[in-house]
Amino acid sequence: MDFMQNESLLNYYQNCLSKRKDLIPKKITLKLIMERNLKGEDSNTDQNTDDKIETKANELMKLTQIHLDRENIDEIDNLIEFLGDVRNLYLQHNLIKKIENLEFFSSLKFLVLSNNRIEKVENLKQLTNLKFLDLSKNLIECFEIDELPKSLSFFDLRENKCILNEEFWQKFLTQSISYFINLIQLNGQDVTDIQKEKNENINYDDSLKEIMEKIIQRSTSRQKNDRETFKKMWIEKKYKLEFIKQEFNTRLSESFQK
């Protein structure tokens, strides 16, 4: 996908966001989590006794996969109070502006935050078991790579402002090779293919020119050193010849006096 396609998609997404401004933000509650993730009619807490609510709450603590997508959620909060050892968390298509309150889910492996209003990559590096992270279709402009956990194998940043920044993106690609332990896909593309494309885009004419400049520079430096060395040797020989000449004249004079 070329630059113009990326830019048009980003504009389309930002227009979609502007149309969603009239949506009423929603908070994460126990009732919402139950309705979305527990099967059966009893998941409606308004109709349950305290004992049944407690039973459902215990069931929630056993869940490893949580779906809270498309709920107009504007803040990641209250999850740790109701959930246990979560491995997969789906929060896409919401109104979330900040990544927060996830550091307690140390076993989290799969996190989807696409189609939100996130502007900054933060509070993720503590998730050392995270393998899949989707931050596509947000409002991220730039970030430092060390804000991400090194454990990532699949990372998606498509349709963010930072992708359109050529300087940022090239720097990120270069850093990602050594930073991530086992990165397999980036923006839906195999890392091996990305690296191949990057190598193919190298301007070999510029590389050759750079090499030639270095050779000329070294040659010039060597010639300069050679001239200085020759000059030093010539001066030393000159002084030596002057000394021999002076010594010879002294001895010759002494011989005539005898």
Coordinates of C-alpha atoms in Angstrom, one line a residue:
M1 CA 0.0 0.0 0.0
D2 CA 1.6 3.3 -1.1
F3 CA 1.7 6.7 0.6
M4 CA -1.4 8.1 -1.1
Q5 CA -3.5 5.1 -0.2
N6 CA -2.5 5.3 3.4
E7 CA -3.3 9.0 3.5
S8 CA -6.7 8.6 2.0
L9 CA -7.6 5.7 4.4
L10 CA -6.4 7.8 7.3
N11 CA -8.6 10.7 6.2
Y12 CA -11.6 8.4 5.8
Y13 CA -11.0 7.1 9.3
Q14 CA -10.7 10.5 10.8
N15 CA -14.0 11.5 9.1
C16 CA -15.6 8.4 10.7
L17 CA -14.3 9.5 14.1
S18 CA -15.8 13.0 13.7
K19 CA -19.2 11.3 13.0
R20 CA -18.9 9.4 16.2
K21 CA -18.5 12.4 18.4
D22 CA -22.2 12.4 19.3
L23 CA -21.9 8.9 20.8
I24 CA -22.5 8.7 24.5
P25 CA -19.4 7.3 26.3
K26 CA -19.9 4.3 28.5
K27 CA -18.0 3.0 31.5
I28 CA -17.0 -0.6 32.1
T29 CA -19.2 -2.2 34.7
L30 CA -19.7 -5.6 36.2
K31 CA -23.1 -5.8 34.5
L32 CA -21.6 -5.0 31.1
I33 CA -18.9 -7.5 31.4
M34 CA -21.4 -10.2 32.4
E35 CA -23.8 -9.4 29.6
R36 CA -21.1 -9.6 27.0
N37 CA -19.1 -12.6 28.3
L38 CA -21.4 -15.0 30.3
K39 CA -24.0 -17.1 28.5
G40 CA -27.5 -17.5 29.8
E41 CA -30.4 -15.3 30.8
D42 CA -29.1 -15.0 34.3
S43 CA -26.3 -12.7 33.2
N44 CA -28.7 -9.8 33.7
T45 CA -27.8 -8.7 37.2
D46 CA -31.0 -6.7 37.7
Q47 CA -32.9 -10.0 37.8
N48 CA -30.5 -12.0 39.9
T49 CA -30.3 -12.6 43.7
D50 CA -27.1 -11.7 45.5
D51 CA -26.0 -15.4 45.5
K52 CA -26.5 -15.7 41.7
I53 CA -24.5 -12.5 41.2
E54 CA -21.7 -13.8 43.3
T55 CA -21.8 -17.1 41.3
K56 CA -21.5 -15.2 38.1
A57 CA -18.7 -13.0 39.4
N58 CA -16.8 -16.2 40.3
E59 CA -17.4 -17.4 36.7
L60 CA -16.0 -14.2 35.4
M61 CA -12.8 -14.7 37.4
K62 CA -12.2 -17.9 35.5
L63 CA -12.6 -16.4 32.1
T64 CA -9.4 -16.0 30.0
Q65 CA -11.0 -14.3 27.0
I66 CA -13.0 -11.0 27.4
H67 CA -15.0 -9.2 24.7
L68 CA -15.9 -5.5 25.3
D69 CA -15.8 -4.3 21.7
R70 CA -18.3 -1.8 20.1
E71 CA -19.6 -0.6 23.5
N72 CA -18.6 3.1 23.3
I73 CA -16.2 2.6 26.2
D74 CA -14.1 5.7 26.7
E75 CA -11.8 4.5 29.5
I76 CA -10.1 1.3 30.4
D77 CA -11.1 0.9 34.0
N78 CA -12.5 -1.5 36.6
L79 CA -11.3 -4.6 34.7
I80 CA -8.9 -5.8 37.5
E81 CA -11.7 -5.6 40.0
F82 CA -13.9 -8.2 38.2
L83 CA -11.5 -10.3 36.1
G84 CA -8.8 -12.8 36.8
D85 CA -6.1 -14.4 34.6
V86 CA -7.1 -12.8 31.2
R87 CA -5.2 -13.9 28.2
N88 CA -7.2 -12.3 25.3
L89 CA -8.8 -8.9 25.5
Y90 CA -10.9 -7.3 22.8
L91 CA -11.6 -3.6 23.1
Q92 CA -11.8 -2.5 19.5
H93 CA -14.4 0.0 18.1
N94 CA -14.7 2.0 21.2
L95 CA -13.9 5.6 22.2
I96 CA -10.8 4.9 24.3
K97 CA -8.2 7.7 24.3
K98 CA -5.6 6.3 26.7
I99 CA -4.0 2.9 27.2
E100 CA -4.0 2.3 30.9
N101 CA -4.8 -0.1 33.8
L102 CA -3.6 -3.2 31.9
E103 CA -0.3 -3.8 33.7
F104 CA -2.0 -6.1 36.2
F105 CA -2.8 -8.6 33.5
S106 CA 0.6 -10.2 33.4
S107 CA -0.6 -13.2 31.4
L108 CA -2.2 -11.1 28.6
K109 CA -1.1 -12.5 25.2
F110 CA -3.7 -11.0 22.8
L111 CA -4.8 -7.3 22.9
V112 CA -7.0 -5.6 20.3
L113 CA -7.4 -1.8 20.6
S114 CA -8.0 -0.9 17.0
N115 CA -10.6 1.7 15.9
N116 CA -10.3 3.9 19.0
R117 CA -9.0 7.4 19.7
I118 CA -5.6 6.5 21.1
E119 CA -2.9 9.2 20.6
K120 CA -0.1 7.8 22.6
V121 CA 1.6 4.4 23.0
E122 CA 2.1 3.9 26.7
N123 CA 1.7 1.5 29.7
L124 CA 2.4 -1.6 27.6
K125 CA 6.0 -2.6 28.2
Q126 CA 5.1 -4.3 31.5
L127 CA 3.1 -6.9 29.5
T128 CA 6.0 -9.1 29.0
N129 CA 3.9 -12.1 27.7
L130 CA 2.0 -10.1 25.1
K131 CA 2.3 -11.6 21.6
F132 CA -0.4 -9.9 19.5
L133 CA -1.1 -6.1 19.6
D134 CA -3.5 -4.3 17.3
L135 CA -3.4 -0.5 17.5
S136 CA -4.6 0.1 13.9
K137 CA -7.0 2.9 13.1
N138 CA -6.1 5.2 16.0
L139 CA -4.5 8.7 16.2
I140 CA -0.9 7.8 17.1
E141 CA 1.6 10.3 15.7
C142 CA 4.9 9.0 17.1
F143 CA 6.4 7.0 20.0
E144 CA 9.6 5.4 21.3
I145 CA 10.0 1.7 20.5
D146 CA 10.8 0.9 24.1
E147 CA 7.2 1.7 25.1
L148 CA 6.4 -1.7 23.6
P149 CA 7.1 -5.2 25.1
K150 CA 9.9 -7.0 23.4
S151 CA 7.8 -10.2 23.4
L152 CA 5.5 -9.0 20.5
S153 CA 5.2 -11.4 17.5
F154 CA 2.3 -9.6 15.7
F155 CA 2.0 -5.8 15.7
D156 CA -0.4 -3.7 13.7
L157 CA -0.1 0.1 13.4
R158 CA -2.0 0.6 10.1
E159 CA -3.9 3.8 9.5
N160 CA -2.2 5.8 12.1
K161 CA -0.5 9.2 11.5
C162 CA 2.9 7.8 12.4
I163 CA 2.9 5.5 9.3
L164 CA 2.8 8.6 7.1
N165 CA 5.9 10.0 8.8
E166 CA 8.7 8.5 6.6
E167 CA 11.5 9.4 9.0
F168 CA 9.7 7.8 12.0
W169 CA 8.7 4.7 10.1
Q170 CA 12.1 4.0 8.6
K171 CA 13.7 4.4 12.1
F172 CA 11.1 2.1 13.6
L173 CA 11.7 -0.6 11.0
T174 CA 15.4 -0.4 11.6
Q175 CA 15.0 -0.6 15.4
S176 CA 12.4 -3.4 15.3
I177 CA 14.9 -5.9 13.8
S178 CA 17.0 -5.9 16.9
Y179 CA 14.5 -4.8 19.5
F180 CA 11.8 -7.5 19.3
I181 CA 12.7 -11.1 20.2
N182 CA 10.5 -12.9 17.7
L183 CA 8.6 -10.4 15.5
I184 CA 6.8 -12.3 12.8
Q185 CA 4.3 -9.8 11.3
L186 CA 4.2 -6.0 11.2
N187 CA 1.1 -4.3 9.8
G188 CA -0.1 -7.6 8.4
Q189 CA 3.1 -8.3 6.4
D190 CA 5.8 -10.8 7.1
V191 CA 8.9 -9.2 8.6
T192 CA 11.1 -11.1 6.1
D193 CA 9.2 -9.6 3.2
I194 CA 9.5 -6.1 4.8
Q195 CA 13.2 -6.6 5.2
K196 CA 13.5 -7.8 1.6
E197 CA 11.6 -4.7 0.3
K198 CA 13.8 -2.4 2.4
N199 CA 17.0 -4.0 0.9
E200 CA 15.6 -3.6 -2.6
N201 CA 14.9 0.1 -2.0
I202 CA 18.5 0.8 -1.2
N203 CA 20.0 3.3 -3.7
Y204 CA 23.1 1.5 -4.8
D205 CA 24.3 4.5 -6.8
D206 CA 24.4 6.5 -3.6
S207 CA 26.1 3.6 -1.8
L208 CA 28.8 3.4 -4.5
K209 CA 29.3 7.1 -4.4
E210 CA 29.8 7.0 -0.7
I211 CA 32.3 4.1 -1.0
M212 CA 34.3 6.0 -3.6
E213 CA 34.4 9.1 -1.5
K214 CA 35.8 7.1 1.4
I215 CA 38.4 5.5 -0.8
I216 CA 39.5 9.0 -2.1
Q217 CA 39.5 10.3 1.4
R218 CA 41.7 7.5 2.7
S219 CA 44.0 7.8 -0.4
T220 CA 44.4 11.6 0.2
S221 CA 45.1 11.1 3.8
R222 CA 47.7 8.4 3.1
Q223 CA 49.4 10.7 0.5
K224 CA 49.5 13.5 3.1
N225 CA 51.0 11.2 5.6
D226 CA 53.5 10.0 3.0
R227 CA 54.6 13.6 2.3
E228 CA 54.9 14.4 5.9
T229 CA 57.0 11.3 6.5
F230 CA 59.3 12.1 3.5
K231 CA 59.7 15.7 4.7
K232 CA 60.7 14.5 8.2
M233 CA 63.1 11.9 6.8
W234 CA 64.7 14.6 4.5
I235 CA 65.2 17.0 7.4
E236 CA 66.8 14.3 9.5
K237 CA 69.2 13.3 6.6
K238 CA 70.0 17.0 6.0
Y239 CA 70.9 17.5 9.7
K240 CA 73.0 14.3 9.6
L241 CA 74.9 15.4 6.5
E242 CA 75.5 18.8 8.1
F243 CA 76.9 17.1 11.1
I244 CA 79.2 14.8 9.0
K245 CA 80.4 17.8 7.0
Q246 CA 81.2 19.8 10.2
E247 CA 83.0 16.8 11.7
F248 CA 85.0 16.3 8.5
N249 CA 86.1 20.0 8.4
T250 CA 87.1 19.8 12.1
R251 CA 89.3 16.8 11.6
L252 CA 90.8 18.2 8.4
S253 CA 91.7 21.4 10.3
E254 CA 93.3 19.5 13.1
S255 CA 95.4 17.5 10.7
F256 CA 96.9 20.6 9.1
Q257 CA 97.8 22.0 12.5
K258 CA 99.9 19.0 13.3

